[in-house]
Tab-separated table of C-alpha atoms and ligand atoms in Angstrom:
chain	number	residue	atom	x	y	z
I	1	UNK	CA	-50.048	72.045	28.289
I	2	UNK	CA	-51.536	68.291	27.442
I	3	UNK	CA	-48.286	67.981	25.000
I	4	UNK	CA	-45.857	69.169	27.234
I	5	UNK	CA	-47.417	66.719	30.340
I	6	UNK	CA	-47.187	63.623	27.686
I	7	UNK	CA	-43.591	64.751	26.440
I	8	UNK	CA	-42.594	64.633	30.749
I	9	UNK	CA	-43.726	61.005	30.735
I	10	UNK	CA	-42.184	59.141	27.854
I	11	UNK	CA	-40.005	57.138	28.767
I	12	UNK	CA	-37.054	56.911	26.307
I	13	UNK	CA	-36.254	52.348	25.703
I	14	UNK	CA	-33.575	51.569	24.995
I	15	UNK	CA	-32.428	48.434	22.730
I	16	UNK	CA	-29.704	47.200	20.347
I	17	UNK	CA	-31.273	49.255	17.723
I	18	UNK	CA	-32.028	52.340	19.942
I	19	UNK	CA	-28.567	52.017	22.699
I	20	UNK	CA	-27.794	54.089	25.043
I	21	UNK	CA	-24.167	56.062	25.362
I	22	UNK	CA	-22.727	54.487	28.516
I	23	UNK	CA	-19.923	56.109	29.718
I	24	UNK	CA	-16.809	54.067	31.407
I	25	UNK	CA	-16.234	54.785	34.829
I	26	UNK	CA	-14.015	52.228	35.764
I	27	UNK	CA	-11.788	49.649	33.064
I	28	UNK	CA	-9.553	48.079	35.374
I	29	UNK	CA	-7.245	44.282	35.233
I	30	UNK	CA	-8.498	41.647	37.776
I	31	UNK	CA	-6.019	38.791	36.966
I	32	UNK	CA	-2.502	39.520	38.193
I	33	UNK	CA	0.592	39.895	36.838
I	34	UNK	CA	1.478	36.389	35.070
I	35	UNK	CA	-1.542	35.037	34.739
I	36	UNK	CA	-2.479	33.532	30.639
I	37	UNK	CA	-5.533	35.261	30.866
I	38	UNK	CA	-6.826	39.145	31.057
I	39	UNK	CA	-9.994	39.576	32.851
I	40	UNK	CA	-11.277	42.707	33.324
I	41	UNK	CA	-13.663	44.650	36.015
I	42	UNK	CA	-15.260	47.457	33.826
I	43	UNK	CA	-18.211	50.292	34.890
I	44	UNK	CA	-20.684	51.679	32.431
I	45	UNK	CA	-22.487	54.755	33.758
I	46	UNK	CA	-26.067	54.724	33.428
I	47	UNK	CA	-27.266	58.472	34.305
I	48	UNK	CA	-30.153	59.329	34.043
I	49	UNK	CA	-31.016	57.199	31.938
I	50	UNK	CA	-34.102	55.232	33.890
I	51	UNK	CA	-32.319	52.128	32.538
I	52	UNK	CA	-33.099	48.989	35.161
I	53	UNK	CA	-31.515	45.498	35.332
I	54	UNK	CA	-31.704	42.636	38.034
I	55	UNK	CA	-29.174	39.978	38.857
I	56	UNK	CA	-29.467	37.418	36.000
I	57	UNK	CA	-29.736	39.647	33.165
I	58	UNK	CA	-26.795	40.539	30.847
I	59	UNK	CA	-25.733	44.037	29.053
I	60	UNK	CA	-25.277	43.994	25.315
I	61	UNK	CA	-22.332	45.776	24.010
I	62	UNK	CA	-22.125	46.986	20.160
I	63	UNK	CA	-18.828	46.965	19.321
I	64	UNK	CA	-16.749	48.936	16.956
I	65	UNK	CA	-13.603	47.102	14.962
I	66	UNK	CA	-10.519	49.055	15.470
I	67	UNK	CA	-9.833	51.868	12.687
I	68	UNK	CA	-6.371	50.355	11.613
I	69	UNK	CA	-8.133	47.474	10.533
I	70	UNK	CA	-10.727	49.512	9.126
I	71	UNK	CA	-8.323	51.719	7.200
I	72	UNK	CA	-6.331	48.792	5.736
I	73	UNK	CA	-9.624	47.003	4.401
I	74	UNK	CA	-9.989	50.252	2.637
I	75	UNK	CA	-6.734	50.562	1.576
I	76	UNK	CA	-6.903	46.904	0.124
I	77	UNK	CA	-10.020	47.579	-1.529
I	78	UNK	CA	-8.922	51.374	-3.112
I	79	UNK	CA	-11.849	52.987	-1.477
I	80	UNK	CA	-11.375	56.030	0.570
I	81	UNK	CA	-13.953	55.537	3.393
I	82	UNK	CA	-16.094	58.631	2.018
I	83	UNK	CA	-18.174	56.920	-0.619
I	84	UNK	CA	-21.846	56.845	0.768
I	85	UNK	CA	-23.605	53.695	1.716
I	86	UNK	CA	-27.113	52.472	3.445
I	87	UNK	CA	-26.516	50.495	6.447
I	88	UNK	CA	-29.108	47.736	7.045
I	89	UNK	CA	-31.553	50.114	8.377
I	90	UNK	CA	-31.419	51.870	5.310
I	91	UNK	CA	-29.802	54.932	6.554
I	92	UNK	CA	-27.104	57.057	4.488
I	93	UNK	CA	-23.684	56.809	6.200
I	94	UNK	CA	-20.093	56.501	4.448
I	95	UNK	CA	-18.460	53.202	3.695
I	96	UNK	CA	-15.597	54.070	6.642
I	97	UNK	CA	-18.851	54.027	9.220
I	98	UNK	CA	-20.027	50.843	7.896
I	99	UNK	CA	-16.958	48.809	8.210
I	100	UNK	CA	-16.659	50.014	11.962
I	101	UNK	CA	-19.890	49.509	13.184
I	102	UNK	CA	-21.959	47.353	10.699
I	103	UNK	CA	-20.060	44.892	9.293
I	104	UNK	CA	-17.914	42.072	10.641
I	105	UNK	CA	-14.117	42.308	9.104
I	106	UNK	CA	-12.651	39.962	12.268
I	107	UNK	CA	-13.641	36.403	12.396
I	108	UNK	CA	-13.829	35.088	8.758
I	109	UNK	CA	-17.024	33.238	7.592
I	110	UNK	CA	-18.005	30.863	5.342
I	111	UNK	CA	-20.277	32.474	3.537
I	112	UNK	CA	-17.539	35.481	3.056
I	113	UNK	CA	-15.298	33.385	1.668
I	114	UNK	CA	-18.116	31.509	-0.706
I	115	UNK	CA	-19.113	34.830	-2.056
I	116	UNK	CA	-15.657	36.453	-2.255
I	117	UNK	CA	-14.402	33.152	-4.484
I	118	UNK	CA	-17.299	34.588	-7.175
I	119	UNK	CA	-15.361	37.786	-7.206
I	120	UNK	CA	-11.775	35.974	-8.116
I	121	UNK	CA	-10.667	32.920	-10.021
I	122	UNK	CA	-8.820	31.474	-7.295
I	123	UNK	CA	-8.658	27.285	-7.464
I	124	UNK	CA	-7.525	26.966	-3.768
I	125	UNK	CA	-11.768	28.886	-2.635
I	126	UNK	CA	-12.733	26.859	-5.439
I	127	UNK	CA	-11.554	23.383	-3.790
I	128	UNK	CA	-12.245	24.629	-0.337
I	129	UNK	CA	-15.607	24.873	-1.446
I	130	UNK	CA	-15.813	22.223	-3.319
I	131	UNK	CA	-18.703	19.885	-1.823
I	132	UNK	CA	-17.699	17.063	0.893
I	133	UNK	CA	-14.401	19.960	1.626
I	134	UNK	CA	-16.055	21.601	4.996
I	135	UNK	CA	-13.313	20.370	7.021
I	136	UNK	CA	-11.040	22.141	4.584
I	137	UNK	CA	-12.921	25.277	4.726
I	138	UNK	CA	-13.356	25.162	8.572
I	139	UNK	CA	-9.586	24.639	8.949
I	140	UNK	CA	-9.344	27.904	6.229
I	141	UNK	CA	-11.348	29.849	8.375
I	142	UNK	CA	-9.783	29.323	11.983
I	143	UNK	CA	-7.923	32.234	12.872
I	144	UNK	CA	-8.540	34.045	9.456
I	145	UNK	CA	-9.974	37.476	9.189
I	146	UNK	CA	-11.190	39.375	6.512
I	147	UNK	CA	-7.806	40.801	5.146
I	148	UNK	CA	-6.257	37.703	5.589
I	149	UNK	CA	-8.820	36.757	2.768
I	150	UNK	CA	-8.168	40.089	0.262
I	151	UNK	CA	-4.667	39.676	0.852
I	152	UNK	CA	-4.665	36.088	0.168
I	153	UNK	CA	-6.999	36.483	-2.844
I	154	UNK	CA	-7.194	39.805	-3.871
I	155	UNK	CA	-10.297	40.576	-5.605
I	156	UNK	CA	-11.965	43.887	-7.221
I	157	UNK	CA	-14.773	45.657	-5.437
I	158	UNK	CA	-17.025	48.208	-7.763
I	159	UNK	CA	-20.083	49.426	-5.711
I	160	UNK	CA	-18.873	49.696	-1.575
I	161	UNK	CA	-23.003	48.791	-0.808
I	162	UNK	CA	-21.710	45.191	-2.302
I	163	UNK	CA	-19.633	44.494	0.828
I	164	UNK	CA	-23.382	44.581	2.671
I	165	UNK	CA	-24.097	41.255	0.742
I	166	UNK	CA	-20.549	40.142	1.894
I	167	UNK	CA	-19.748	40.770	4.951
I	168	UNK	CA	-21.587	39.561	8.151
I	169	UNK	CA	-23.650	42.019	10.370
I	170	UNK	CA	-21.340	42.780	13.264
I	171	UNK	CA	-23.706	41.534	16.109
I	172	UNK	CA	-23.822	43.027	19.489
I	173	UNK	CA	-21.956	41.062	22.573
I	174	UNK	CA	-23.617	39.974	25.580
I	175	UNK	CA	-21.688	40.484	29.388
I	176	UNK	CA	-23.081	39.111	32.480
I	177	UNK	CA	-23.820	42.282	34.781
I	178	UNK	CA	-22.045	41.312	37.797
I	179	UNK	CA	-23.226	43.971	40.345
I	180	UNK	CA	-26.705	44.618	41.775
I	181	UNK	CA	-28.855	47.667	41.049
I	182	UNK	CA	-29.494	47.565	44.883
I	183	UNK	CA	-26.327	48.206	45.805
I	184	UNK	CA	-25.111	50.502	42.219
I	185	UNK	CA	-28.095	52.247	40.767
I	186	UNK	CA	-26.361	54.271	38.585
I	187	UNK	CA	-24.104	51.696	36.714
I	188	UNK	CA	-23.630	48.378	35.373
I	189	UNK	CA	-20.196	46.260	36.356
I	190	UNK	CA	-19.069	43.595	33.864
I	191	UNK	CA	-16.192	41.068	34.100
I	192	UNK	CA	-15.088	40.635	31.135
I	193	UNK	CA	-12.076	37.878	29.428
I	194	UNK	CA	-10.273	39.688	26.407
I	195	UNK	CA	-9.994	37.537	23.581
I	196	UNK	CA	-6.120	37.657	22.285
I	197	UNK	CA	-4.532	34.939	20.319
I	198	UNK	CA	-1.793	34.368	17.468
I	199	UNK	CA	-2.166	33.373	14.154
I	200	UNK	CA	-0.724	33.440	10.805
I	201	UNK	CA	1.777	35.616	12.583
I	202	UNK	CA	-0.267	38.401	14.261
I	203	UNK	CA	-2.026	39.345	17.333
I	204	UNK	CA	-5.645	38.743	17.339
I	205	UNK	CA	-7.698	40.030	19.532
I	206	UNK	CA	-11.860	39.324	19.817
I	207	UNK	CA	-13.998	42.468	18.689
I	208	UNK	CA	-15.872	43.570	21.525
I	209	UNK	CA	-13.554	41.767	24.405
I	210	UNK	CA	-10.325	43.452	22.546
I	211	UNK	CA	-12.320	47.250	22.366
I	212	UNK	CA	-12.793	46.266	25.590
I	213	UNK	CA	-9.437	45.606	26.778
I	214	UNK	CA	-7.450	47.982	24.528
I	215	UNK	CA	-9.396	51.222	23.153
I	216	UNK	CA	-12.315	51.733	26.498
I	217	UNK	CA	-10.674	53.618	29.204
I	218	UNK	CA	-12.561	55.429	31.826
I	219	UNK	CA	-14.610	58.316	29.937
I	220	UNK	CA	-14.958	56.807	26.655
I	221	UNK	CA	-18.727	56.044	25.326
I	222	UNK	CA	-19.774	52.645	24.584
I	223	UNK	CA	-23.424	51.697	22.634
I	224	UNK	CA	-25.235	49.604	25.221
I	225	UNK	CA	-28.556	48.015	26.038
I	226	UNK	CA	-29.945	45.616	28.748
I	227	UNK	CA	-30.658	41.911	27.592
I	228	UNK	CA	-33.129	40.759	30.082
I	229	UNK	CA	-32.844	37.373	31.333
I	230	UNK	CA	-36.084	35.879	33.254
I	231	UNK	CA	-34.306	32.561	33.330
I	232	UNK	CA	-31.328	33.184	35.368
I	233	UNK	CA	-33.155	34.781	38.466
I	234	UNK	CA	-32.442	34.337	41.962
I	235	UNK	CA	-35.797	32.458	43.747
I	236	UNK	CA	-38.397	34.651	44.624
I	237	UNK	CA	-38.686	33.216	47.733
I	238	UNK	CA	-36.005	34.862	50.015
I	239	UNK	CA	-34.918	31.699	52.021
I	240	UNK	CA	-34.457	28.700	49.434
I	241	UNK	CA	-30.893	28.165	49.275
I	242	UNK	CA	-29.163	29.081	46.174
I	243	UNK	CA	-25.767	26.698	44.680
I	244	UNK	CA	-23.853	29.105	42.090
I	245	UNK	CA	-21.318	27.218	39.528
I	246	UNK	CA	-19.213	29.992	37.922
I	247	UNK	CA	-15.721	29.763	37.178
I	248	UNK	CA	-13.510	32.166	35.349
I	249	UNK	CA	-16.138	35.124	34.191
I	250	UNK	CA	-18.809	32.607	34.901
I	251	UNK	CA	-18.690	34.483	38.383
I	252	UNK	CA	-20.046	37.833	37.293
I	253	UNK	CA	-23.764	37.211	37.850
I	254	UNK	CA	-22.985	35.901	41.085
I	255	UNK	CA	-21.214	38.646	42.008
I	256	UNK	CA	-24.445	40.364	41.580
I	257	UNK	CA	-26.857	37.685	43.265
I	258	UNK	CA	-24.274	38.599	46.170
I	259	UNK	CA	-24.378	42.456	46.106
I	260	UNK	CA	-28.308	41.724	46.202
I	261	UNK	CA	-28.310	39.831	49.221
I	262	UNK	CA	-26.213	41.648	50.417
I	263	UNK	CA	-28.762	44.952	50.337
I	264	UNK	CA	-30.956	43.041	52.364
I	265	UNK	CA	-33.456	41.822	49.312
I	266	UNK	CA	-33.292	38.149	50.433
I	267	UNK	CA	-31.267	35.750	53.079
I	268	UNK	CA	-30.575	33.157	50.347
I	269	UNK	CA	-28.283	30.589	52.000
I	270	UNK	CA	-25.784	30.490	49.075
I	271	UNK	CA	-23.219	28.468	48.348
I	272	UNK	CA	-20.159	29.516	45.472
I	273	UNK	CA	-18.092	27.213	43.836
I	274	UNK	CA	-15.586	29.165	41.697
I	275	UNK	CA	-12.196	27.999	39.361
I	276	UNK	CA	-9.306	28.924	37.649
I	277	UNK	CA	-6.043	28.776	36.832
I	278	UNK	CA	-4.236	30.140	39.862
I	279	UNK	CA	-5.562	31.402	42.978
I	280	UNK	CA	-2.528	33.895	43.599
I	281	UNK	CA	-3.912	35.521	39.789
I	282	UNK	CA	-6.937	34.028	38.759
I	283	UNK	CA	-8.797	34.477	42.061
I	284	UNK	CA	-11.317	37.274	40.199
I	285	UNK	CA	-12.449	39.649	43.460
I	286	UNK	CA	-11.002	37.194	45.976
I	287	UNK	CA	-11.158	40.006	48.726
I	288	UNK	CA	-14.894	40.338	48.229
I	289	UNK	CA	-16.170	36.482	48.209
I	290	UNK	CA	-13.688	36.373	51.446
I	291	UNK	CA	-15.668	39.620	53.087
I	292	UNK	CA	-18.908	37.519	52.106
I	293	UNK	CA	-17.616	34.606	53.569
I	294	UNK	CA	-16.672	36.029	56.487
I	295	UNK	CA	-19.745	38.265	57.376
I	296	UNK	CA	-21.820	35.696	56.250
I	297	UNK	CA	-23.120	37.121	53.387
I	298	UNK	CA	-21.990	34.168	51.469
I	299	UNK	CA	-22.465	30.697	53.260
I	300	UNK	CA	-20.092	28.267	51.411
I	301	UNK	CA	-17.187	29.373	49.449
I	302	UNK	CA	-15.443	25.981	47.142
I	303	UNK	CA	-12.424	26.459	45.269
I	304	UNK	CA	-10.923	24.783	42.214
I	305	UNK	CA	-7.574	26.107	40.708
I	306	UNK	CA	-6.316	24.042	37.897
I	307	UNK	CA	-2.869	24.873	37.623
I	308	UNK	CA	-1.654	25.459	41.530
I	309	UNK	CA	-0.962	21.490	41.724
I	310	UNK	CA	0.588	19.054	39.484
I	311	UNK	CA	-2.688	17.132	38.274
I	312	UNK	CA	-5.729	19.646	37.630
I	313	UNK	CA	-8.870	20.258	39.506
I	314	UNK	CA	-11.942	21.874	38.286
I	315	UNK	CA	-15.064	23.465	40.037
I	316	UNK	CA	-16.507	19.568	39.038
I	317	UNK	CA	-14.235	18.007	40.853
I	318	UNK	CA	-14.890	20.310	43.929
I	319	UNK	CA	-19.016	18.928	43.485
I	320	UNK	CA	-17.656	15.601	43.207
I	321	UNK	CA	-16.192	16.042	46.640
I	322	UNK	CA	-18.853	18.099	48.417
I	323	UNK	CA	-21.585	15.500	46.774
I	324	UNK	CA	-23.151	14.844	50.310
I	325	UNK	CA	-23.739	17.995	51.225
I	326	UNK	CA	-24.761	18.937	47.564
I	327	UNK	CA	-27.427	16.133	48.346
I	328	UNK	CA	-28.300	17.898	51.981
I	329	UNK	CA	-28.753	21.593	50.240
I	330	UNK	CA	-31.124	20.138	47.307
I	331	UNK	CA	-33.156	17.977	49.404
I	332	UNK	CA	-33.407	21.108	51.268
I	333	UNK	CA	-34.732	22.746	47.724
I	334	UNK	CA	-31.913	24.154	46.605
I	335	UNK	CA	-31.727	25.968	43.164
I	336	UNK	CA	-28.590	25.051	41.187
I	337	UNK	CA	-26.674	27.596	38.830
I	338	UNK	CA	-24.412	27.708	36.311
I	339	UNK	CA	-22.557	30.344	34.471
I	340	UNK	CA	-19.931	30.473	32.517
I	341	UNK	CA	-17.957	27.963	29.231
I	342	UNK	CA	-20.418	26.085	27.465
I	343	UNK	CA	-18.527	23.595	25.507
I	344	UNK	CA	-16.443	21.821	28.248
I	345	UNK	CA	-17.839	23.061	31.990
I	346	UNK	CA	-21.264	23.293	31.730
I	347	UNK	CA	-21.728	19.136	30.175
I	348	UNK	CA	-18.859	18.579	33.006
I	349	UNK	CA	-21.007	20.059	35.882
I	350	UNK	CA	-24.165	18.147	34.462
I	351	UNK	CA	-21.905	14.947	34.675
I	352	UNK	CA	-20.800	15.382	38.755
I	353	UNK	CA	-24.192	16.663	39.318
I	354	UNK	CA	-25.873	13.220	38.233
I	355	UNK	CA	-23.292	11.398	40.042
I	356	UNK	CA	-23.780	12.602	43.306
I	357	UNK	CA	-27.844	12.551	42.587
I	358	UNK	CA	-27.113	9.023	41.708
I	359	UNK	CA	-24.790	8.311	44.624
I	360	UNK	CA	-26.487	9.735	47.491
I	361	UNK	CA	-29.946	9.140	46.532
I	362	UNK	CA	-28.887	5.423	46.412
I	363	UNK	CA	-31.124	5.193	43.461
I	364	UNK	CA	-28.894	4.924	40.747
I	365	UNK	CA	-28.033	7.179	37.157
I	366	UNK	CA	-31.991	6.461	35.868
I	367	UNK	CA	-33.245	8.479	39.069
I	368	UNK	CA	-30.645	10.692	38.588
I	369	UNK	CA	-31.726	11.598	35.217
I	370	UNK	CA	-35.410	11.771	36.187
I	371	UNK	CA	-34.019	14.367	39.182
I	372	UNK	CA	-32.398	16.703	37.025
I	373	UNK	CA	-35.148	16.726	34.348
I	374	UNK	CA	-37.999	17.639	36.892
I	375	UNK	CA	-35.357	20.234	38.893
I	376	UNK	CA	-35.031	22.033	34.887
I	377	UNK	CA	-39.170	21.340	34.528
I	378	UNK	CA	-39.085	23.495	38.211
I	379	UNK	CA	-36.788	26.112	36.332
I	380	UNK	CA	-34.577	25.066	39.885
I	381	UNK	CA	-31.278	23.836	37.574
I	382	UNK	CA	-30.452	26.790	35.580
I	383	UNK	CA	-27.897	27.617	33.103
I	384	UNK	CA	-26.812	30.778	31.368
I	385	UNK	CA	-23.595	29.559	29.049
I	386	UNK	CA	-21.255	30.694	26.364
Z	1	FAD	C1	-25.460	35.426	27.826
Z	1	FAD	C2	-23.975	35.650	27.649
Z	1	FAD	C3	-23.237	36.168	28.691
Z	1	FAD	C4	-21.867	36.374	28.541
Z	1	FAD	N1	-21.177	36.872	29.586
Z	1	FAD	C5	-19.849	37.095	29.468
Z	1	FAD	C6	-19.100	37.614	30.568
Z	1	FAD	O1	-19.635	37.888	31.648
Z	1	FAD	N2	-17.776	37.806	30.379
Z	1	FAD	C7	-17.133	37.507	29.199
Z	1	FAD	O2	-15.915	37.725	29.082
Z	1	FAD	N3	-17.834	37.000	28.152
Z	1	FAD	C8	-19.158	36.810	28.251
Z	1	FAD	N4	-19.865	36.316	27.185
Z	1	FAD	C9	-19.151	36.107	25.903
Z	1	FAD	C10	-19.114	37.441	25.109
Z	1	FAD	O3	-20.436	37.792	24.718
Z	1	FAD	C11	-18.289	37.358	23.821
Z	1	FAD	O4	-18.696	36.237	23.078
Z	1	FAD	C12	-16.791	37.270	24.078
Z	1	FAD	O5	-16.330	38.412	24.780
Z	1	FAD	C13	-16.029	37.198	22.739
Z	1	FAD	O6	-16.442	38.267	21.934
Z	1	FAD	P1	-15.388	39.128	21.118
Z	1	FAD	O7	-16.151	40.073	20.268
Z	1	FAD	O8	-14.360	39.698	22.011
Z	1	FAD	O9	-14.645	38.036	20.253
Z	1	FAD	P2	-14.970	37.634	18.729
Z	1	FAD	O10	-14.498	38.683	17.809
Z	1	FAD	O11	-16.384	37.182	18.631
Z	1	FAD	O12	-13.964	36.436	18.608
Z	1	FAD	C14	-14.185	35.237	19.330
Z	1	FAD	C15	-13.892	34.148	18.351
Z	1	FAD	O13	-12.496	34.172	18.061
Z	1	FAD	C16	-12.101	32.894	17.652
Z	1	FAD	N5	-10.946	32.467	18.433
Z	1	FAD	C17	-10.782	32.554	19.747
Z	1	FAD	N6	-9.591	32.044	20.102
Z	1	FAD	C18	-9.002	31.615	18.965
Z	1	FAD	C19	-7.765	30.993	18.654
Z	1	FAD	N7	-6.882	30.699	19.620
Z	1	FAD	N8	-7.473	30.688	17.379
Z	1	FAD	C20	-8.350	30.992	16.400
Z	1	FAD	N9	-9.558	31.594	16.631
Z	1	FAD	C21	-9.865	31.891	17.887
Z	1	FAD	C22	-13.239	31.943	17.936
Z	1	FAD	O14	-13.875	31.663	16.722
Z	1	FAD	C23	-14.150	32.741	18.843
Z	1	FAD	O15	-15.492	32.388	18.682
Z	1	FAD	C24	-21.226	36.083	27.306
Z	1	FAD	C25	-21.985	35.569	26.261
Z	1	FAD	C26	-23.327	35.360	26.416
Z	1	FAD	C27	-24.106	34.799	25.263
């Protein structure tokens, strides 16, 4: 009886070593016909699972690589996919497994190609690697994969367990959940870019975005966990107004922060600046921000689309413009967000943030400075960036 009572209780965790078998409910395009990018809206089913998320947090995906490209590696390296291996848990599974799940065969790294060039006598991984060459080698590896390497430098393979020691661990991929518990208890929704590019005259496409956008259609199973995210929450008090930066897929979690406020868990004044390319096919759930907009859900809606004028405007350009009522919402103890490219919008942002700290404090770029570092000491400017 005691057993069975603590057997009723456990509560199964689930993590990146220990996932859980989402199903897809829902894999559908958001961009529109034309558009250079493919952003998707996709639904994992949660069941019964007990697994809980808030706005802020993220869902890890573990992806597979697609079989062809598993079954040419194979073919390149005369293995059949049978021959038995230990994955890096130490578990028995077959080489074919391995090179799906386990190991990366996409993106081509350094340290591939370093131990590869022990395997062959090939002078041009010899002078790539050659010391005071990483520019070389960088250039090498851009838009290489795996087989580009064996076919490039074909080498011989004896023990399959070697390609362990070679190959990258194929890590899982993080996605902004963009919906709200509240509102969809029994799923996750992700937005989610598909990686696809050309080079050395094929189609590439990223692991987990291309699985994504090519091989997960509603009722597949994908490997999933929740990566919690303490740092990207919405304020816990219910009425300090909330300033959400998130162009392109940098909208998901805001999307959620919505749906949340939306169920009545806070009145948040929020305010949404969003970008793209186009508005008539970039404009990622367009009817939704306008339903928030209009029922007040969602307070202040700003727009930047690059490419729907000759010279191009960006969500920074948008704060640039609204700096004086930036000023107004901050001084009213705003919290400022930011989701979305790392490399370019994020230090962008940061820049027309200063500027209209400096400008409309009347202080100058020292206070500026001194604002933003006590609003990220206050965990009030907050970033979650890829
Ligand atoms: C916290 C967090 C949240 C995230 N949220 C989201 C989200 O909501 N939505 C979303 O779409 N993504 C999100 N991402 C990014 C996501 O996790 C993946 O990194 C992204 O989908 C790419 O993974 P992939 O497996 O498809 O591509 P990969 O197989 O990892 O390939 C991507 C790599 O391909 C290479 N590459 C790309 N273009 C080219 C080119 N033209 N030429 C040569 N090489 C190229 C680059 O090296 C690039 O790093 C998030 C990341 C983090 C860390």
């Amino acid at each position: 009886m005691q057993i069975e009572a603590a057997e009723t209780l456990e509560t199964t965790v689930y993590d990146r070593k220990h996932p859980y078998s989402a199903a897809v409910l829902d894999n559908h395009l958001l961009t529109g016909s034309g558009s250079e990018k493919e952003t998707r809206h996709i639904e994992l089913a949660l069941g019964n699972s007990g697994i809980t998320c808030l706005p802020g947090d993220s869902a890890g995906i573990l992806p597979a690589n697609p079989c062809t490209a598993v079954e040419e590696v194979l073919r390149r390296l005369s293995f059949t996919g049978d021959e038995p291996v230990k994955d890096f848990y130490g578990e028995l599974t077959d080489l074919r497994a391995a090179l799906t799940s386990w190991l990366v065969i996409g993106k081509l790294s350094g340290t591939t190609v370093r131990s590869w060039a022990s395997l062959t006598s090939s002078p041009e991984l010899a002078e790539l690697l050659r010391p005071g060459n990483k520019d070389k080698l960088d250039a090498y590896l851009w838009g290489r994969e795996f087989l580009d390497l064996v076919e490039h430098c074909p080498a011989k393979i004896e023990d399959p367990q070697q390609l362990f020691r070679l190959l990258p661990r194929l890590a899982p991929r993080l996605y902004s959940i963009a919906s709200s518990q509240a509102l969809h208890p029994d799923s996750v929704q992700l937005t989610v870019r598909v990686v696809r590019y050309e080079s050395y005259g094929r189609t590439r496409l990223g692991v987990c975005s291309g699985q994504l956008g090519e091989r997960a259609p509603a009722g597949c199973v994908l490997p999933i966990f929740i990566h919690s995210n303490k740092f990207f929450r919405l304020p816990d008090s219910p009425d300090v107004p909330v300033i959400m930066v998130g162009p392109g897929t940098g909208v998901a979690p805001f999307r959620a922060y919505l749906e949340h406020k939306q169920a009545g868990l806070g009145r948040w004044p929020m305010w949404l600046f969003f970008g793209d390319q186009r508005s008539a096919q970039d404009f990622l759930y367009r009817d939704e921000f306008e339903a928030w907009l209009a029922n007040g859900t969602l307070n202040r809606l700003d727009t930047a689309f690059s490419r729907d004028q000759a010279f191009k405007i960006y969500v920074q350009d948008r704060i640039r413009e609204q700096s004086a009522e930036l000023w107004r919402w901050l001084n009213q103890g705003a919290y400022f967000y930011v989701c979305g490219d790392s490399q370019r919008m994020a230090p962008d942002v940061e820049k027309a943030f200063l500027d209209a700290v400096a400008t409309h404090s009347g202080r100058g770029p020292d206070y500026a400075q001194e604002f933003l570092a006590t609003m990220k000491k206050q965990k009030r400017y907050l970033r979650d960036v890829y």
